[in-house]
Amino acid sequence: MFLDNVIIAARQVGILYIMVIIGVVCDKLGLFTEKTGKACTDLLFYIITPCVIINSFFTSEFTKESGTKLLIALGCGFLLHFIAIAINTPLFSKGDKDESCVYKYGAIYGNVGYMTLPLTQAILGSEGVFYCSAVVMAFNVVSFTHGVFMMDRSKGFDAKKLILNPGVIAVLIGLPFYLLRISLPEIISKPVDFIANTQTPIAMIIFGTFLANTQLKSIFKHKKIYLVALSKLIVLPTVMITIYKLMGLSGTLLVALAISSCAPSANNTVMFSAKYDKDTRLASQLVATVSFISIITMPLIIAAVQTIA
């Protein structure tokens, strides 16, 4: 089982990084450059990511049991992010403010969409994906509120912006369809599904263009990246799995939530850095480094949780 998890996690990371390499090659050939990638972040931010959220509601079937477990998973998803904020905000508050934003975002927000969902599908099947989708919902709500405020706080607190943003609006659109069991005609649901399915390749290729313009040797100059890796890949999942066990969670739900808690830094670290004029090279280095380290840490944590689930 342990070896199987190692192979599955490594395969998923490999699939993602093939798309990243395509982005690097495209940038070097001038076909799709970093400048173009930055221009495309608004497409991800305002159109594609909201479609991912809305589509998760469209494709989930509501039952009393599934609804209860979804609420538990959703609550645990919010708890995951609140505890991550509590741990990492004081840890990365010193130093250059623009760099601190990148470190904090990378330590708080995990790759719960691009990495967790495919990995969970391979290990737990559709039931696990359903629970992880709730964590993705929580991720999007918190990242589009706290994450936006953290990256763009120079403009001051704007309650309207924190509420009326793509992530929260998408949840408000999709939730009634799930709760009321409303099935939309294919002419509406299919376009949303098609757009949602472009998120991973587009995000990875854009990430590749940023990585192509990064001096990888300089990774070793940023020691805080390894502190982010320690916090994101070891400390946070250990804390969260302990809490989940104390809550009495077990089985597929526990393993799915554990997988979400040990995911590497979110690709949104790069996307948000580009959107709000932060250091995209630092963000690319951070995401790349933490993702590579996760090839080792994720299988270890998943195997350990499966023995106690």
Short mmCIF file of C-alpha atoms in Angstrom, two decimals:
data_model
loop_
_atom_site.label_atom_id
_atom_site.label_comp_id
_atom_site.label_asym_id
_atom_site.label_seq_id
_atom_site.Cartn_x
_atom_site.Cartn_y
_atom_site.Cartn_z
CA MET A 1 0.00 0.00 0.00
CA PHE A 2 2.79 2.42 0.90
CA LEU A 3 4.65 1.76 -2.36
CA ASP A 4 1.41 2.14 -4.33
CA ASN A 5 0.82 5.55 -2.75
CA VAL A 6 4.37 6.62 -3.59
CA ILE A 7 3.87 5.65 -7.23
CA ILE A 8 0.43 7.33 -7.46
CA ALA A 9 1.62 10.61 -5.92
CA ALA A 10 4.77 10.68 -8.07
CA ARG A 11 2.71 9.99 -11.20
CA GLN A 12 0.30 12.87 -10.47
CA VAL A 13 3.15 15.30 -9.84
CA GLY A 14 4.81 14.07 -13.03
CA ILE A 15 1.65 14.71 -15.06
CA LEU A 16 1.44 18.25 -13.72
CA TYR A 17 5.10 18.97 -14.39
CA ILE A 18 4.90 17.78 -18.00
CA MET A 19 2.42 20.63 -18.53
CA VAL A 20 4.76 23.00 -16.68
CA ILE A 21 7.61 21.95 -19.01
CA ILE A 22 5.37 22.72 -21.98
CA GLY A 23 4.94 26.23 -20.54
CA VAL A 24 8.72 26.59 -20.16
CA VAL A 25 9.29 25.48 -23.78
CA CYS A 26 6.55 27.80 -25.07
CA ASP A 27 8.17 30.74 -23.28
CA LYS A 28 11.64 29.93 -24.63
CA LEU A 29 10.25 29.65 -28.18
CA GLY A 30 8.26 32.87 -27.79
CA LEU A 31 4.96 31.08 -28.45
CA PHE A 32 3.44 31.86 -25.04
CA THR A 33 5.56 34.14 -22.88
CA GLU A 34 5.52 35.30 -19.27
CA LYS A 35 3.94 38.59 -20.37
CA THR A 36 1.10 36.68 -22.07
CA GLY A 37 0.79 34.43 -19.03
CA LYS A 38 0.29 37.42 -16.74
CA ALA A 39 -2.38 38.75 -19.10
CA CYS A 40 -4.18 35.39 -18.90
CA THR A 41 -4.36 35.40 -15.08
CA ASP A 42 -7.57 37.45 -15.22
CA LEU A 43 -9.13 34.71 -17.35
CA LEU A 44 -8.28 32.17 -14.64
CA PHE A 45 -9.27 34.54 -11.86
CA TYR A 46 -12.64 35.74 -13.11
CA ILE A 47 -13.91 33.02 -15.47
CA ILE A 48 -12.23 29.61 -15.22
CA THR A 49 -11.90 29.24 -11.42
CA PRO A 50 -15.53 30.31 -10.76
CA CYS A 51 -16.63 27.73 -13.35
CA VAL A 52 -14.71 25.05 -11.42
CA ILE A 53 -16.59 25.97 -8.23
CA ILE A 54 -20.00 26.14 -9.92
CA ASN A 55 -19.38 22.88 -11.77
CA SER A 56 -18.62 21.05 -8.50
CA PHE A 57 -22.17 21.87 -7.34
CA PHE A 58 -23.72 20.95 -10.72
CA THR A 59 -22.11 17.49 -10.70
CA SER A 60 -22.79 16.50 -7.07
CA GLU A 61 -25.95 14.59 -6.16
CA PHE A 62 -27.68 15.65 -2.95
CA THR A 63 -28.82 13.07 -0.39
CA LYS A 64 -29.29 13.44 3.38
CA GLU A 65 -26.16 11.40 4.14
CA SER A 66 -24.03 12.99 1.44
CA GLY A 67 -25.27 16.43 2.46
CA THR A 68 -24.28 15.82 6.10
CA LYS A 69 -20.82 14.55 5.20
CA LEU A 70 -20.39 17.39 2.72
CA LEU A 71 -21.12 19.90 5.49
CA ILE A 72 -18.59 18.16 7.76
CA ALA A 73 -15.98 18.20 4.99
CA LEU A 74 -16.78 21.84 4.24
CA GLY A 75 -16.45 22.78 7.92
CA CYS A 76 -13.15 20.90 8.12
CA GLY A 77 -12.02 22.68 4.96
CA PHE A 78 -12.60 26.07 6.57
CA LEU A 79 -10.96 24.84 9.79
CA LEU A 80 -7.91 23.74 7.78
CA HIS A 81 -7.46 27.21 6.34
CA PHE A 82 -8.15 29.07 9.59
CA ILE A 83 -5.54 27.01 11.43
CA ALA A 84 -3.09 27.46 8.54
CA ILE A 85 -3.60 31.23 8.80
CA ALA A 86 -3.07 31.13 12.59
CA ILE A 87 0.15 29.12 12.24
CA ASN A 88 1.74 30.92 9.32
CA THR A 89 0.75 34.57 9.69
CA PRO A 90 3.13 35.22 12.62
CA LEU A 91 5.72 32.87 11.11
CA PHE A 92 6.19 34.90 7.92
CA SER A 93 5.27 38.44 8.97
CA LYS A 94 8.82 39.77 9.26
CA GLY A 95 10.97 41.01 6.38
CA ASP A 96 9.98 42.50 3.04
CA LYS A 97 6.19 42.88 2.92
CA ASP A 98 5.81 41.81 -0.71
CA GLU A 99 7.91 38.69 -0.14
CA SER A 100 6.08 37.94 3.11
CA CYS A 101 2.78 37.86 1.21
CA VAL A 102 4.16 35.22 -1.13
CA TYR A 103 5.56 33.09 1.70
CA LYS A 104 2.35 33.32 3.71
CA TYR A 105 0.14 32.50 0.74
CA GLY A 106 2.28 29.48 -0.17
CA ALA A 107 2.26 28.21 3.43
CA ILE A 108 -1.48 28.72 3.98
CA TYR A 109 -3.06 27.64 0.70
CA GLY A 110 -2.58 24.13 -0.70
CA ASN A 111 -2.93 22.67 -4.17
CA VAL A 112 -6.31 21.18 -3.29
CA GLY A 113 -7.60 21.38 -6.85
CA TYR A 114 -4.81 20.48 -9.24
CA MET A 115 -3.09 17.94 -6.97
CA THR A 116 -5.60 16.69 -4.38
CA LEU A 117 -8.56 15.86 -6.62
CA PRO A 118 -6.69 13.62 -9.12
CA LEU A 119 -4.74 11.98 -6.30
CA THR A 120 -7.90 11.33 -4.28
CA GLN A 121 -9.64 9.90 -7.34
CA ALA A 122 -6.81 7.43 -7.79
CA ILE A 123 -6.71 6.38 -4.12
CA LEU A 124 -10.31 6.69 -2.87
CA GLY A 125 -12.53 6.99 -5.94
CA SER A 126 -15.55 9.25 -6.43
CA GLU A 127 -16.57 9.31 -2.75
CA GLY A 128 -13.23 10.77 -1.75
CA VAL A 129 -13.37 13.33 -4.56
CA PHE A 130 -16.79 14.46 -3.30
CA TYR A 131 -15.36 15.23 0.15
CA CYS A 132 -12.29 16.91 -1.28
CA SER A 133 -14.52 19.08 -3.48
CA ALA A 134 -15.91 20.58 -0.26
CA VAL A 135 -12.36 21.51 0.78
CA VAL A 136 -11.90 23.10 -2.66
CA MET A 137 -15.04 25.16 -2.00
CA ALA A 138 -13.62 26.34 1.32
CA PHE A 139 -10.27 27.05 -0.33
CA ASN A 140 -11.88 29.27 -2.94
CA VAL A 141 -13.98 31.20 -0.44
CA VAL A 142 -11.04 31.84 1.91
CA SER A 143 -8.47 32.48 -0.83
CA PHE A 144 -10.74 34.94 -2.60
CA THR A 145 -11.35 36.79 0.67
CA HIS A 146 -8.38 36.49 3.06
CA GLY A 147 -5.98 35.68 0.20
CA VAL A 148 -7.01 38.71 -1.84
CA PHE A 149 -6.84 41.00 1.20
CA MET A 150 -3.40 39.65 2.15
CA MET A 151 -1.99 40.15 -1.35
CA ASP A 152 -3.68 43.51 -1.98
CA ARG A 153 -3.88 45.04 1.49
CA SER A 154 -2.03 48.17 0.36
CA LYS A 155 -5.39 49.46 -0.81
CA GLY A 156 -6.88 48.94 2.64
CA PHE A 157 -9.74 46.79 3.85
CA ASP A 158 -12.64 46.68 1.41
CA ALA A 159 -15.54 44.60 2.75
CA LYS A 160 -17.33 44.84 -0.58
CA LYS A 161 -14.34 43.37 -2.41
CA LEU A 162 -14.07 40.53 0.10
CA ILE A 163 -17.71 39.58 -0.36
CA LEU A 164 -18.29 40.41 -4.01
CA ASN A 165 -15.42 38.43 -5.53
CA PRO A 166 -15.40 35.55 -8.06
CA GLY A 167 -14.98 32.80 -5.45
CA VAL A 168 -17.84 33.79 -3.17
CA ILE A 169 -20.16 34.71 -6.05
CA ALA A 170 -19.52 31.31 -7.66
CA VAL A 171 -20.50 29.52 -4.43
CA LEU A 172 -23.67 31.62 -4.17
CA ILE A 173 -24.56 30.69 -7.74
CA GLY A 174 -23.83 26.98 -7.46
CA LEU A 175 -25.11 26.14 -3.96
CA PRO A 176 -28.87 26.53 -4.69
CA PHE A 177 -28.61 24.13 -7.63
CA TYR A 178 -27.06 21.49 -5.34
CA LEU A 179 -29.45 21.97 -2.40
CA LEU A 180 -32.60 22.15 -4.56
CA ARG A 181 -31.46 19.28 -6.81
CA ILE A 182 -31.94 21.40 -9.93
CA SER A 183 -30.65 19.82 -13.12
CA LEU A 184 -29.72 22.28 -15.84
CA PRO A 185 -30.03 21.50 -19.53
CA GLU A 186 -26.84 20.35 -21.23
CA ILE A 187 -26.66 23.53 -23.30
CA ILE A 188 -25.88 25.40 -20.03
CA SER A 189 -24.06 22.80 -17.95
CA LYS A 190 -21.69 21.59 -20.69
CA PRO A 191 -20.05 24.97 -21.39
CA VAL A 192 -19.42 25.39 -17.64
CA ASP A 193 -17.91 21.89 -17.50
CA PHE A 194 -15.72 22.48 -20.55
CA ILE A 195 -14.37 25.77 -19.19
CA ALA A 196 -13.76 24.23 -15.74
CA ASN A 197 -11.71 21.43 -17.31
CA THR A 198 -9.24 23.96 -18.75
CA GLN A 199 -8.11 25.15 -15.31
CA THR A 200 -5.28 22.69 -14.69
CA PRO A 201 -3.54 22.84 -18.10
CA ILE A 202 -3.83 26.62 -18.43
CA ALA A 203 -2.63 27.24 -14.87
CA MET A 204 0.30 24.83 -15.31
CA ILE A 205 1.38 26.29 -18.64
CA ILE A 206 1.24 29.82 -17.21
CA PHE A 207 3.24 28.59 -14.22
CA GLY A 208 5.80 27.23 -16.70
CA THR A 209 6.25 30.65 -18.33
CA PHE A 210 7.04 32.18 -14.92
CA LEU A 211 9.40 29.32 -14.09
CA ALA A 212 11.20 29.80 -17.42
CA ASN A 213 12.21 33.29 -16.29
CA THR A 214 13.40 32.16 -12.86
CA GLN A 215 17.00 31.54 -11.84
CA LEU A 216 16.57 28.10 -10.25
CA LYS A 217 19.98 28.40 -8.56
CA SER A 218 18.58 31.28 -6.51
CA ILE A 219 16.15 28.87 -4.82
CA PHE A 220 18.90 28.04 -2.35
CA LYS A 221 19.16 31.72 -1.40
CA HIS A 222 15.58 31.75 -0.14
CA LYS A 223 15.79 29.70 3.05
CA LYS A 224 12.22 30.63 3.96
CA ILE A 225 11.00 28.42 1.12
CA TYR A 226 12.12 25.40 3.12
CA LEU A 227 10.37 26.79 6.19
CA VAL A 228 7.21 27.02 4.06
CA ALA A 229 7.72 23.37 3.03
CA LEU A 230 8.13 22.28 6.66
CA SER A 231 5.01 24.14 7.76
CA LYS A 232 2.87 23.19 4.74
CA LEU A 233 3.88 19.55 4.31
CA ILE A 234 4.62 18.39 7.88
CA VAL A 235 3.34 20.69 10.63
CA LEU A 236 -0.08 21.57 9.20
CA PRO A 237 -1.15 18.02 8.20
CA THR A 238 0.06 16.64 11.55
CA VAL A 239 -2.02 19.20 13.43
CA MET A 240 -5.09 18.70 11.23
CA ILE A 241 -5.03 14.88 11.28
CA THR A 242 -4.79 14.99 15.07
CA ILE A 243 -7.81 17.32 15.21
CA TYR A 244 -9.80 15.15 12.77
CA LYS A 245 -9.15 12.05 14.88
CA LEU A 246 -10.21 13.89 18.05
CA MET A 247 -13.41 14.83 16.20
CA GLY A 248 -14.07 11.12 15.66
CA LEU A 249 -13.66 11.15 11.87
CA SER A 250 -12.63 7.91 10.19
CA GLY A 251 -12.67 5.97 6.95
CA THR A 252 -12.79 7.61 3.53
CA LEU A 253 -13.74 11.01 4.96
CA LEU A 254 -10.66 11.10 7.21
CA VAL A 255 -8.28 10.00 4.44
CA ALA A 256 -9.74 12.50 1.96
CA LEU A 257 -9.37 15.37 4.44
CA ALA A 258 -5.84 14.22 5.29
CA ILE A 259 -4.87 14.27 1.60
CA SER A 260 -6.20 17.81 1.32
CA SER A 261 -4.26 18.92 4.39
CA CYS A 262 -0.88 17.67 3.12
CA ALA A 263 -1.07 19.12 -0.40
CA PRO A 264 1.86 21.30 -1.55
CA SER A 265 1.58 25.07 -2.06
CA ALA A 266 -1.21 26.17 -4.38
CA ASN A 267 -0.47 27.24 -7.94
CA ASN A 268 -2.60 30.27 -7.06
CA THR A 269 0.49 31.48 -5.20
CA VAL A 270 1.91 32.29 -8.63
CA MET A 271 -1.40 33.42 -10.12
CA PHE A 272 -2.16 35.82 -7.25
CA SER A 273 1.42 37.10 -7.25
CA ALA A 274 1.02 37.98 -10.92
CA LYS A 275 -2.40 39.48 -10.38
CA TYR A 276 -1.27 41.76 -7.55
CA ASP A 277 2.24 42.59 -8.81
CA LYS A 278 4.17 40.53 -6.29
CA ASP A 279 7.38 38.57 -7.00
CA THR A 280 6.29 35.87 -9.49
CA ARG A 281 9.80 34.44 -9.68
CA LEU A 282 9.89 33.87 -5.92
CA ALA A 283 6.37 32.43 -6.09
CA SER A 284 7.37 30.06 -8.92
CA GLN A 285 10.46 28.92 -7.01
CA LEU A 286 8.38 28.34 -3.88
CA VAL A 287 5.65 26.31 -5.61
CA ALA A 288 8.17 24.25 -7.59
CA THR A 289 10.31 23.43 -4.54
CA VAL A 290 7.43 22.56 -2.21
CA SER A 291 5.77 20.45 -4.92
CA PHE A 292 8.94 18.42 -5.48
CA ILE A 293 9.36 17.81 -1.74
CA SER A 294 5.71 16.71 -1.53
CA ILE A 295 6.53 13.70 -3.72
CA ILE A 296 8.15 12.26 -0.59
CA THR A 297 5.94 13.67 2.18
CA MET A 298 2.46 13.04 0.72
CA PRO A 299 2.80 9.25 0.31
CA LEU A 300 4.22 8.96 3.83
CA ILE A 301 1.31 10.88 5.36
CA ILE A 302 -1.35 9.15 3.25
CA ALA A 303 0.01 5.71 4.12
CA ALA A 304 0.12 6.59 7.82
CA VAL A 305 -3.48 7.88 7.83
CA GLN A 306 -4.78 4.85 5.99
CA THR A 307 -3.46 2.62 8.76
CA ILE A 308 -5.48 4.51 11.40
CA ALA A 309 -8.59 5.44 9.37
#
